[in-house]
mmCIF file of C-alpha atoms and ligand atoms in Angstrom:
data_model
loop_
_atom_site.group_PDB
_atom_site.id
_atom_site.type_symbol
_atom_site.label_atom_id
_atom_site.label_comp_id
_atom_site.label_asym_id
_atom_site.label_seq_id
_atom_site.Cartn_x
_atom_site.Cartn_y
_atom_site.Cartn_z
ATOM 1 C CA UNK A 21 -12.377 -31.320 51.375
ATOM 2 C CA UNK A 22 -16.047 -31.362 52.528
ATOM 3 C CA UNK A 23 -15.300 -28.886 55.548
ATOM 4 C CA UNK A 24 -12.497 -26.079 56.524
ATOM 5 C CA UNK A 25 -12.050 -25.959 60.204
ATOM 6 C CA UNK A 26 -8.480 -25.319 60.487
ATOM 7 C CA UNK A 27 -5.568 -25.392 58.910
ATOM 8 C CA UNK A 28 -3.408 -27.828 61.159
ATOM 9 C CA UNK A 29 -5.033 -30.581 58.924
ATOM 10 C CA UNK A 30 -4.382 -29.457 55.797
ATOM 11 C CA UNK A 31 -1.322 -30.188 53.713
ATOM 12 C CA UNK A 32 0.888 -27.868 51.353
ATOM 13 C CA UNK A 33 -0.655 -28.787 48.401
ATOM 14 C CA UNK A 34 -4.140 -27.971 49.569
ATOM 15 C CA UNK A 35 -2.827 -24.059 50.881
ATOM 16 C CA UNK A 36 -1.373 -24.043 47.418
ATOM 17 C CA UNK A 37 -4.840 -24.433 45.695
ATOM 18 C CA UNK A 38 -6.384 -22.153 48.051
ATOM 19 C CA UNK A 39 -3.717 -19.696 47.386
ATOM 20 C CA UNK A 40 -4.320 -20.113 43.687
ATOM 21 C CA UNK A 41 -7.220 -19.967 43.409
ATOM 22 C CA UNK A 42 -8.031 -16.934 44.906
ATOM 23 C CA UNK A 43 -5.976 -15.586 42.166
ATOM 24 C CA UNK A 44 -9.061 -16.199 40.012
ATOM 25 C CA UNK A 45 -11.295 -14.644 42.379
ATOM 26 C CA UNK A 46 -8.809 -11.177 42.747
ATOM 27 C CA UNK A 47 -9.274 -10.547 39.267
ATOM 28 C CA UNK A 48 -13.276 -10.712 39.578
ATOM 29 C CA UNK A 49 -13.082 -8.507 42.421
ATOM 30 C CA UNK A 50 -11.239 -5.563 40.282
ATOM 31 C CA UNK A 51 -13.919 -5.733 37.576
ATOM 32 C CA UNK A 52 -16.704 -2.907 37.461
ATOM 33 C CA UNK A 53 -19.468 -6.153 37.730
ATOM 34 C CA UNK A 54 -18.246 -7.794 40.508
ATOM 35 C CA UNK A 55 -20.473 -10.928 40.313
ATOM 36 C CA UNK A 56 -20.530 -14.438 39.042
ATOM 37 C CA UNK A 57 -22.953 -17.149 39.149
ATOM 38 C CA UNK A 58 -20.648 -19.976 40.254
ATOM 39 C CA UNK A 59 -22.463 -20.758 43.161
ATOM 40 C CA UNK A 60 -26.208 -19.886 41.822
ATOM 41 C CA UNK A 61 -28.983 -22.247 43.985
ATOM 42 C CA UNK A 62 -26.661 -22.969 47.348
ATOM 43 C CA UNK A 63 -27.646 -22.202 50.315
ATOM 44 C CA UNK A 64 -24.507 -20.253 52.781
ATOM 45 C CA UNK A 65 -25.662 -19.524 56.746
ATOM 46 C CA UNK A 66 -23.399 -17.139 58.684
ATOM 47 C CA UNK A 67 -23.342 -17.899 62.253
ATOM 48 C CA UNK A 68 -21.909 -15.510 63.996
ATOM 49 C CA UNK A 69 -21.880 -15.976 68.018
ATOM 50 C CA UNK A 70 -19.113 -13.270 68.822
ATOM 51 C CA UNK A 71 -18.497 -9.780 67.321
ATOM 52 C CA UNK A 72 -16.757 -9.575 64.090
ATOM 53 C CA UNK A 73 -16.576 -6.919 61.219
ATOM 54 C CA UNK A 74 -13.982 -7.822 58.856
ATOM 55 C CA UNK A 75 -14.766 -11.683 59.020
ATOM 56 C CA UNK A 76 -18.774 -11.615 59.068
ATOM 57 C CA UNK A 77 -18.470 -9.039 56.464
ATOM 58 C CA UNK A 78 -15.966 -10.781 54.124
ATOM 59 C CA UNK A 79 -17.792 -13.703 53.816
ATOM 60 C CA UNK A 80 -20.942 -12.175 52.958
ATOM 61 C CA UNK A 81 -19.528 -9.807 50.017
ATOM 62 C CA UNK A 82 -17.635 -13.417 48.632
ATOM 63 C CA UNK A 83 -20.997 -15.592 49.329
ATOM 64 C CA UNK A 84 -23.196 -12.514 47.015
ATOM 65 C CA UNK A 85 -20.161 -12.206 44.844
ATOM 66 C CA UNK A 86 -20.546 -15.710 43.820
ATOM 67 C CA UNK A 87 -24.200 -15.729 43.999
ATOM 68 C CA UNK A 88 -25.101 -17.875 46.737
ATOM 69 C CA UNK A 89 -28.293 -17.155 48.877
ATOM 70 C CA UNK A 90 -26.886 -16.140 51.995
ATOM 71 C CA UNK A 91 -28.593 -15.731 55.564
ATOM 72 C CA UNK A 92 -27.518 -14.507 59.019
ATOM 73 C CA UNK A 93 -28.024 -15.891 62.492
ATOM 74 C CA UNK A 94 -26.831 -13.967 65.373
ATOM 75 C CA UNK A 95 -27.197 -15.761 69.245
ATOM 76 C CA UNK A 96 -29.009 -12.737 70.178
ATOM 77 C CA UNK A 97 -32.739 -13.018 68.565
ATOM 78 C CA UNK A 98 -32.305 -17.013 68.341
ATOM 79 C CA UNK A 99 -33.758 -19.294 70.660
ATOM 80 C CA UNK A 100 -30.398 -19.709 71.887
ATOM 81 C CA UNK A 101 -31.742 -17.254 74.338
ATOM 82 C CA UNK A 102 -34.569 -19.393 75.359
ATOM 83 C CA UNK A 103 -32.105 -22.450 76.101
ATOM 84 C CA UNK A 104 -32.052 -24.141 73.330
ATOM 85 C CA UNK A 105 -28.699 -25.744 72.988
ATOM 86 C CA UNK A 106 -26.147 -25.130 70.169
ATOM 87 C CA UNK A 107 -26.548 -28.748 68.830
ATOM 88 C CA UNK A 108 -30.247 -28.859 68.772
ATOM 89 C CA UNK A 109 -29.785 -25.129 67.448
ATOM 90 C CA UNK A 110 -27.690 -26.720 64.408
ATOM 91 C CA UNK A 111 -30.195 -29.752 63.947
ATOM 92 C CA UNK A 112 -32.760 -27.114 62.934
ATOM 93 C CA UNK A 113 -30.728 -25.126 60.742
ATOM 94 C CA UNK A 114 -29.696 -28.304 59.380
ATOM 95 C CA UNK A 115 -33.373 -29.277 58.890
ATOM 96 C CA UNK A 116 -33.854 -26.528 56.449
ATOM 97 C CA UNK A 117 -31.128 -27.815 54.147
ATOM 98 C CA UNK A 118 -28.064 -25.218 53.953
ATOM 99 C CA UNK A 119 -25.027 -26.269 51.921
ATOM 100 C CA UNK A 120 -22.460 -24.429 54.104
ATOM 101 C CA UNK A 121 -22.786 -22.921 57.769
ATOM 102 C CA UNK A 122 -19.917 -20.390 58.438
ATOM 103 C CA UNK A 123 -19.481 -19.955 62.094
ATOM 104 C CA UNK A 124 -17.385 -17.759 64.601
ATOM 105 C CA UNK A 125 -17.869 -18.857 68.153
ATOM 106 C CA UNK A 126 -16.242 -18.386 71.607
ATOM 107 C CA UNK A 127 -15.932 -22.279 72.288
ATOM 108 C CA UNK A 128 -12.624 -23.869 70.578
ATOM 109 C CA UNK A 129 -13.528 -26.561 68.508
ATOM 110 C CA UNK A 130 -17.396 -25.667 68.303
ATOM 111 C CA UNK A 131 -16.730 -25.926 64.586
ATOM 112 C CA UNK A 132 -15.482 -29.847 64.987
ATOM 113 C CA UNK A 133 -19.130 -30.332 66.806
ATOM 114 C CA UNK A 134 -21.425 -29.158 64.390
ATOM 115 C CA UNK A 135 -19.296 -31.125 61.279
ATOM 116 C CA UNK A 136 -20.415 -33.773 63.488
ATOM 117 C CA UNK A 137 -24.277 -33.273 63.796
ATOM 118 C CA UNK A 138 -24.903 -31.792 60.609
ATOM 119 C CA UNK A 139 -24.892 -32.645 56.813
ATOM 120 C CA UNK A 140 -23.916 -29.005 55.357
ATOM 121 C CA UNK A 141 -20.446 -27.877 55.237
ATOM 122 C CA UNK A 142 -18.530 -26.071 58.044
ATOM 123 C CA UNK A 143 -16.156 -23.403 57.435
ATOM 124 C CA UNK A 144 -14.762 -22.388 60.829
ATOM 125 C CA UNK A 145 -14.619 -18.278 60.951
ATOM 126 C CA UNK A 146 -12.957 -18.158 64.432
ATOM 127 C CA UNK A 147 -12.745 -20.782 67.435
ATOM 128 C CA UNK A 148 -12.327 -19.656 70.922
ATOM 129 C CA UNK A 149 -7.954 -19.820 71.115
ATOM 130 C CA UNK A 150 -8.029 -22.313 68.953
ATOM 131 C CA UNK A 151 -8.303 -21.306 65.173
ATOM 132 C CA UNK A 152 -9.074 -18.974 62.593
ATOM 133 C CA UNK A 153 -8.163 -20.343 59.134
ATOM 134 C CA UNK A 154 -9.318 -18.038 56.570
ATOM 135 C CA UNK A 155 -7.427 -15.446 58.414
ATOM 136 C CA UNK A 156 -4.190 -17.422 58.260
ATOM 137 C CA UNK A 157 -4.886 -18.070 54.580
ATOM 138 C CA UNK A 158 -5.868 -14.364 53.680
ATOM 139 C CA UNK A 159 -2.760 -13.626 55.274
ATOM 140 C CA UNK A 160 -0.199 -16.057 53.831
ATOM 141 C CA UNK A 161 -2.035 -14.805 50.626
ATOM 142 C CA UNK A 162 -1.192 -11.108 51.005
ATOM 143 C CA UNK A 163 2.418 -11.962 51.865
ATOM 144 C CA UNK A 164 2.707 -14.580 48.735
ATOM 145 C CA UNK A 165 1.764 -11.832 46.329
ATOM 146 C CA UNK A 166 3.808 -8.881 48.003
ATOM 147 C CA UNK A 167 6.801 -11.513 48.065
ATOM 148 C CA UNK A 168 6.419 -13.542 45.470
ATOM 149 C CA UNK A 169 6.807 -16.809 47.901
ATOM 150 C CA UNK A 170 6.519 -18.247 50.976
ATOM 151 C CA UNK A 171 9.121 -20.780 51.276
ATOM 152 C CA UNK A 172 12.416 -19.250 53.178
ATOM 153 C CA UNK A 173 10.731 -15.814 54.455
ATOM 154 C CA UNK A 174 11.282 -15.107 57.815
ATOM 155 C CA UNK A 175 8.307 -13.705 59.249
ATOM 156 C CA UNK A 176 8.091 -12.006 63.052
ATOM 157 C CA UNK A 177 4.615 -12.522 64.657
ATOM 158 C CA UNK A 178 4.665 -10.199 68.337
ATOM 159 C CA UNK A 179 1.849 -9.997 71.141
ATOM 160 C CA UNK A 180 -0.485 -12.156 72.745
ATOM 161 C CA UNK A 181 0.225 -15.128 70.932
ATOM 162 C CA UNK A 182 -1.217 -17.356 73.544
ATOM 163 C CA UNK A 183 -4.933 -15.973 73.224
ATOM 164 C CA UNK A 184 -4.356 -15.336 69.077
ATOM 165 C CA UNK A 185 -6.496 -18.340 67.031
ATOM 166 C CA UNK A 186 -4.625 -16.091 64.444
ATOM 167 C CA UNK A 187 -1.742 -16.777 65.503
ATOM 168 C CA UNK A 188 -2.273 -20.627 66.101
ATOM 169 C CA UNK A 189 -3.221 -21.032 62.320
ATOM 170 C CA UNK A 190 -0.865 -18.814 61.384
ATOM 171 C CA UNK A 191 2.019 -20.790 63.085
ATOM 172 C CA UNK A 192 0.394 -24.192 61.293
ATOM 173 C CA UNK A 193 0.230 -22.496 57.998
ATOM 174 C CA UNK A 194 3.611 -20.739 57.550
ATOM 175 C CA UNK A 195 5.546 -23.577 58.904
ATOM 176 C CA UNK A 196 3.900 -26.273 56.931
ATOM 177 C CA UNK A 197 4.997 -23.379 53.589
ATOM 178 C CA UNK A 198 8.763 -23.280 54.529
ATOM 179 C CA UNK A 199 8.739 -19.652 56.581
ATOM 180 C CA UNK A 200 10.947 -19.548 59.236
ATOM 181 C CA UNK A 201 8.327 -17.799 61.910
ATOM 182 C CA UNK A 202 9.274 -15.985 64.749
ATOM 183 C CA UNK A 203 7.393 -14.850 68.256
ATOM 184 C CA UNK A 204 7.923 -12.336 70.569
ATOM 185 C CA UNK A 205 5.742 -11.491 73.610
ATOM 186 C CA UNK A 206 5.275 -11.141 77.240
ATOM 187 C CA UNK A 207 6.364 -13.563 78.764
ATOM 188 C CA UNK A 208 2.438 -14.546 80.109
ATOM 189 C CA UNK A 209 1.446 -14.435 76.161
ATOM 190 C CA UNK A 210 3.883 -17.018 74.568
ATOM 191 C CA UNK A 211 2.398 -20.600 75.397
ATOM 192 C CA UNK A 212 3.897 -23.406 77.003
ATOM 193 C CA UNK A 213 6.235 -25.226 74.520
ATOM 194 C CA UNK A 214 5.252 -23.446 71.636
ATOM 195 C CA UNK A 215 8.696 -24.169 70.070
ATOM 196 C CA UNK A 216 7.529 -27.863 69.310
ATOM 197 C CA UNK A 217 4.723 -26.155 66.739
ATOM 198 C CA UNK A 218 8.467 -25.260 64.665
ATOM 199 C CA UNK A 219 8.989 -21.572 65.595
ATOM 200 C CA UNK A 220 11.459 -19.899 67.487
ATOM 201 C CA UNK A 221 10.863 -18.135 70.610
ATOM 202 C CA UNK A 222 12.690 -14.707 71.283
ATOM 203 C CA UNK A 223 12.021 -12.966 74.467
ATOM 204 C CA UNK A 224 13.292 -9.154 72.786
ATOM 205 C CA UNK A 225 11.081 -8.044 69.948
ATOM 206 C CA UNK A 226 13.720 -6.444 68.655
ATOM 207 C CA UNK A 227 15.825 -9.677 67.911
ATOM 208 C CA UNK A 228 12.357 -11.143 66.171
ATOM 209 C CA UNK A 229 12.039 -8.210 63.735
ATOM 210 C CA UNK A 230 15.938 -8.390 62.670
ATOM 211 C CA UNK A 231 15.915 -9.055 58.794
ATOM 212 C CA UNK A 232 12.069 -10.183 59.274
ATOM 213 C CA UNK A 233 10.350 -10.107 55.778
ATOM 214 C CA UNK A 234 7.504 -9.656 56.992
ATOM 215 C CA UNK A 235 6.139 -8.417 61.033
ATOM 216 C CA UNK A 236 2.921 -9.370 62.108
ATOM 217 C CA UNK A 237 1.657 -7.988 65.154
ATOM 218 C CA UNK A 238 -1.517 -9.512 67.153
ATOM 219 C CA UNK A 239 -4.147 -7.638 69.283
ATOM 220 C CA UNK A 240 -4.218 -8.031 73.140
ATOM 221 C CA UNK A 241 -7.247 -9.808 73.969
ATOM 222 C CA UNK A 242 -8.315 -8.443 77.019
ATOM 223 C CA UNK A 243 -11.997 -10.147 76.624
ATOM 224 C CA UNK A 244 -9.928 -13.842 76.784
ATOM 225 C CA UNK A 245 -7.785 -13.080 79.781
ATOM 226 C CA UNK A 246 -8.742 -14.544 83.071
ATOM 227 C CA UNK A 247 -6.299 -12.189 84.730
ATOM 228 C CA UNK A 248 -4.646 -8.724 83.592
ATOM 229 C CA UNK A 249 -1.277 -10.370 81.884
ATOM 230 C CA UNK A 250 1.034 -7.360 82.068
ATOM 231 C CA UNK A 251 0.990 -4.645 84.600
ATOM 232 C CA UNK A 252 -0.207 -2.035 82.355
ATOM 233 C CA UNK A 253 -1.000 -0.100 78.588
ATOM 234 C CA UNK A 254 1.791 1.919 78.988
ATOM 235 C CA UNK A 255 4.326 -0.817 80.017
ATOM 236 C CA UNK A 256 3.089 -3.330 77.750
ATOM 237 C CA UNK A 257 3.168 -0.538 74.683
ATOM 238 C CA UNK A 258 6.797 0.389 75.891
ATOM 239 C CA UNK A 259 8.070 -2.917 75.661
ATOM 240 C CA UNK A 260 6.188 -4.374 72.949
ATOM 241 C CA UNK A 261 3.892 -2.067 70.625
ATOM 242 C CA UNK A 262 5.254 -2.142 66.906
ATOM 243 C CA UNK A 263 6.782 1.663 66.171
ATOM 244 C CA UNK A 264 9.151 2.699 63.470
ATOM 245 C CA UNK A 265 12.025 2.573 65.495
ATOM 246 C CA UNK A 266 11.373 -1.596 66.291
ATOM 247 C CA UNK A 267 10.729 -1.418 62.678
ATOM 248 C CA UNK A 268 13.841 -0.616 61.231
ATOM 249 C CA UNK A 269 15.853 -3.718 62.472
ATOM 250 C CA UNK A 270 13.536 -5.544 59.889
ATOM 251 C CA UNK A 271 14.158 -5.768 56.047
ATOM 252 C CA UNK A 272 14.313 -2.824 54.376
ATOM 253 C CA UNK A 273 10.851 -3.805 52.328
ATOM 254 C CA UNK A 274 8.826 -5.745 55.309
ATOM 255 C CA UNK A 275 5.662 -5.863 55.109
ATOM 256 C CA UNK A 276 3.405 -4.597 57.921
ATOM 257 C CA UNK A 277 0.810 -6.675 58.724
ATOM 258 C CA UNK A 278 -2.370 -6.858 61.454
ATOM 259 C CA UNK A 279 -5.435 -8.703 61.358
ATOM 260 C CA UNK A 280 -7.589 -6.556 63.227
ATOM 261 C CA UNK A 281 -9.268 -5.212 65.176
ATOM 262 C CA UNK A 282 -5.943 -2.680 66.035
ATOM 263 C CA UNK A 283 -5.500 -1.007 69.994
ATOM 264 C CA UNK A 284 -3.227 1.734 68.057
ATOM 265 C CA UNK A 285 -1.026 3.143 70.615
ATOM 266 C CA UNK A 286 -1.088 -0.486 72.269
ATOM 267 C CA UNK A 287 0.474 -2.816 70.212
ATOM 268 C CA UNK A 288 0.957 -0.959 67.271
ATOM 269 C CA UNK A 289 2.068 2.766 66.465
ATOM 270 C CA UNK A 290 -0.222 4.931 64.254
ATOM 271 C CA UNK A 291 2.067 6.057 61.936
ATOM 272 C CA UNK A 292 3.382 2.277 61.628
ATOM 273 C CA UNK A 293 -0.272 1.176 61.081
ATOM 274 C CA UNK A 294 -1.300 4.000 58.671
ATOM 275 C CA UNK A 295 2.633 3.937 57.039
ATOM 276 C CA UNK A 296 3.798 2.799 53.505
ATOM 277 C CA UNK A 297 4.886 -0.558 54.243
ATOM 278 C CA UNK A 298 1.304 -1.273 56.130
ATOM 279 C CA UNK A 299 -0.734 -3.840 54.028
ATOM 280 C CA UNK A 300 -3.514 -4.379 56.721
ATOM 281 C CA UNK A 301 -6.339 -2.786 54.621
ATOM 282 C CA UNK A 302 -4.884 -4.674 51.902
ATOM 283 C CA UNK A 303 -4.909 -7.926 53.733
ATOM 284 C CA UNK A 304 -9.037 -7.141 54.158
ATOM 285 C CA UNK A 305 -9.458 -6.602 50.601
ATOM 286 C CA UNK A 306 -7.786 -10.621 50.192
ATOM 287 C CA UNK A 307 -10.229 -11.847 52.519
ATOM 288 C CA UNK A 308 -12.762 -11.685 49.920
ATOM 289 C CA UNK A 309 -10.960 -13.413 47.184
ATOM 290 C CA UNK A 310 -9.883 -16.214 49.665
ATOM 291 C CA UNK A 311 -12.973 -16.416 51.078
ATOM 292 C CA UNK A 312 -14.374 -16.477 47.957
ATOM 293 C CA UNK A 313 -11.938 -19.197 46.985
ATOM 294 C CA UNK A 314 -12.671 -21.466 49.883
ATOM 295 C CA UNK A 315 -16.430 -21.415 49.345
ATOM 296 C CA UNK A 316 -15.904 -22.400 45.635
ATOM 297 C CA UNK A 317 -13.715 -25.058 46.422
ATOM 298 C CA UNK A 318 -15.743 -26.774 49.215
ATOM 299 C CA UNK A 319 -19.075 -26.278 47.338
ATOM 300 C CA UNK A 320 -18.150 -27.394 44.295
ATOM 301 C CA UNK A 321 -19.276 -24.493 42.146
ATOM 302 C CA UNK A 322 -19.678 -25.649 38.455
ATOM 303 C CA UNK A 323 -18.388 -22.505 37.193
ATOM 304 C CA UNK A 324 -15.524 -20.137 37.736
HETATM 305 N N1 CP B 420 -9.522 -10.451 61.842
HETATM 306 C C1 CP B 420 -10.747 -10.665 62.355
HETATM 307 O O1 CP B 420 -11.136 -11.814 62.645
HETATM 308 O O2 CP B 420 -11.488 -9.531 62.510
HETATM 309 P P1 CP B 420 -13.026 -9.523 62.954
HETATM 310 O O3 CP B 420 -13.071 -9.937 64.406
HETATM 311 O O4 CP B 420 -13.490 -8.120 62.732
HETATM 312 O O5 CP B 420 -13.750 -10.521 62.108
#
């Protein structure tokens, strides 16, 4: 694998390495030193052209945890401004050698254009609707070691699924591992024949949590909306937000899950989000390791 830019082309033997090796990269991140040299001398550039905390910030704790000389590039301050066009943009950066180029972007499948124009690797941090891998990967992580597997776990993923890249990857990922994956949304949030990707479509939430293993709800994205998709907060959080009475149709140990950022109140309860069977802060602390994991195995690091 020279480049990660989503998971629909990647088979279960190559989530299986990911997944296990981030194992390696756990235990570095409980030491009191939490740095190694494996990827001493390459050169990582984070391109981030849309907002992002947990993602930006995970992969620059994994690129310093394993050493790698790291540099950020933001549209605002770049001659992006000026007019310069994202493919002469990547030439340049290009020019100057990198090994890897992370980058998050509004565009779906901006990630596919710059494997084409340039030498480095591309590790795709978030594409427009289209996907977000390294979240599906830290999240099929965090359920693998709170469950012990993948393969026959019913998991329940509710919201906006049509606007989620999360989502998308997510559905690729945890079908190609055996889950049996679930969605429930509005109806203007679940896309056109979405039952082909191998999941089943149920239009009460409630009859997608029942015996879930695991319920993963997904933010309303507002900013990716042409038009207002459900008449309002309230309605939509009646209907569909995640509280601990929906809850309790689900296993009696499901795990809570969220990517982030949350609208508490909107699709998800507080006392669900903050509540013992929440592992979203838990799913951030994986997206180091698997970061971390993803950058060793596409840049070859000699050591581990
Ligand atoms: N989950 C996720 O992509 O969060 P950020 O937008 O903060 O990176």
């Amino acid at each position: 694998m020279k480049h990660l830019l989503g998971i629909e082309n990647l088979n279960r033997d190559q989530i299986m390495n990911i997944l296990e090796t981030a194992v390696s990269f756990d235990e570095i991140n409980q030491r009191q030193i939490k740095k190694v040299p494996t990827l001493k001398g390459k050169t990582i550039i984070n391109f981030f052209a849309e907002p992002s905390t947990r993602t930006r910030m995970s992969f620059e704790v994994a690129e310093k945890r394993l050493s790698a000389d790291t540099y950020n590039i933001a549209v605002s301050g770049s001659a992006i401004e000026k007019g310069e066009t994202l493919a002469d943009t990547a030439l340049n950066l290009q020019a100057m050698q990198p090994d890897a180029l992370i980058i998050r972007h509004a565009v779906s499948g901006t990630p596919h254009l710059l494997a084409e124009v340039m030498d480095c690797s591309i590790i795709n941090a978030g594409d427009g609707f289209r996907e977000h891998p390294t979240q599906a990967l830290l999240d099929a992580y965090t359920i693998w070691q709170k469950k012990g597997k993948l393969e026959g776990l019913r998991i329940a993923l509710l919201g906006d699924i049509y606007h989620s890249r999360v989502a998308r990857s997510n559905i690729y990922l945890l079908t190609k591992m055996g889950c049996d994956v679930v969605i429930s949304g509005p109806a203007t949030m679940i896309p056109k024949e979405v039952e082909k990707l191998g999941v089943t479509v149920e239009k009460r939430p409630v009859d997608a949590v029942k015996d879930a293993d695991a319920v993963m709800m997904l933010r309303v994205q507002n900013e990716r909306a042409s038009n207002l998709l459900y008449p309002d907060v309230r309605e939509y959080a009646k209907f569909f937000c995640l509280t601990p009475e929906l809850l309790k149709h689900a296993k009696p140990d499901a795990i809570v899950m969220h990517p982030g950022p949350a609208n508490r109140g909107v699709e998800i309860d507080d006392t669900v989000m903050d509540g013992e069977r929440s592992v979203v802060l838990k799913q951030v602390a994986n997206g180091v390791s698997v970061r971390m994991a993803v950058l060793y195995l596409l840049l070859g690091g000699s050591e581990k």
